[in-house]
Amino acid sequence: MREMEDKMASNQDDTHDASGSRNNVENEIKRGLTVMKSIIRARDKGEKFEVHWSVEDQLIEPNGSMLASYIGFLVRQHIPITCDNWRSLELKVGKEKIWSEIQRSFHIDESRQKYCIQLAGKRL
């Protein structure tokens, strides 16, 4: 019971502005920018990561999850956040940039382009 009273008292001490959010912004923990440093460093050295596929044509380790994360990073970098239709012709240039960046960093066959672009659409 005492614990509940202490919690209620601490909640009353917090100050809120008109929108109901806390004024104490410095206590908020925010997620940092994803930059995929290991991939960028390897690419700058001319190295490429090997990608392996299962018999069901799914990405597998090693480096499968790294490629999927990198694709998400590229989508955030090259596709506008206002995009509401992945099939839009306006995104053709962005999709081509995503594919070229994937090829710069990973050993990946041209036949996997459709899979990677579809995965990018899911990351949108």
mmCIF file of C-alpha atoms in Angstrom, residues 8 14 23 29 31 42 44 46 50-51 53-55 62 64 70 77 94 96 101 110 114 116 124:
data_model
loop_
_atom_site.group_PDB
_atom_site.id
_atom_site.type_symbol
_atom_site.label_atom_id
_atom_site.label_comp_id
_atom_site.label_asym_id
_atom_site.label_seq_id
_atom_site.Cartn_x
_atom_site.Cartn_y
_atom_site.Cartn_z
ATOM 1 C CA MET A 8 0.966 8.306 -6.881
ATOM 2 C CA ASP A 14 5.811 15.573 -12.637
ATOM 3 C CA ASN A 23 8.492 18.949 -19.722
ATOM 4 C CA ILE A 29 15.912 8.137 -24.437
ATOM 5 C CA ARG A 31 17.040 5.744 -30.732
ATOM 6 C CA ALA A 42 33.954 -2.865 -45.557
ATOM 7 C CA ASP A 44 35.069 1.521 -48.553
ATOM 8 C CA GLY A 46 36.482 -2.834 -51.404
ATOM 9 C CA GLU A 50 28.676 -13.132 -48.894
ATOM 10 C CA VAL A 51 24.945 -13.800 -48.797
ATOM 11 C CA TRP A 53 20.016 -18.521 -49.411
ATOM 12 C CA SER A 54 17.980 -21.448 -48.116
ATOM 13 C CA VAL A 55 16.380 -24.017 -50.427
ATOM 14 C CA PRO A 62 25.746 -15.561 -42.013
ATOM 15 C CA GLY A 64 21.252 -12.637 -44.049
ATOM 16 C CA TYR A 70 20.909 -2.749 -44.630
ATOM 17 C CA GLN A 77 17.795 6.927 -46.954
ATOM 18 C CA GLY A 94 15.175 5.268 -55.516
ATOM 19 C CA GLU A 96 17.619 1.548 -58.597
ATOM 20 C CA GLU A 101 24.051 0.065 -53.085
ATOM 21 C CA GLU A 110 21.172 -10.249 -60.454
ATOM 22 C CA LYS A 114 13.270 -8.840 -57.324
ATOM 23 C CA CYS A 116 15.610 -7.541 -52.491
ATOM 24 C CA LEU A 124 8.789 1.016 -46.143
#
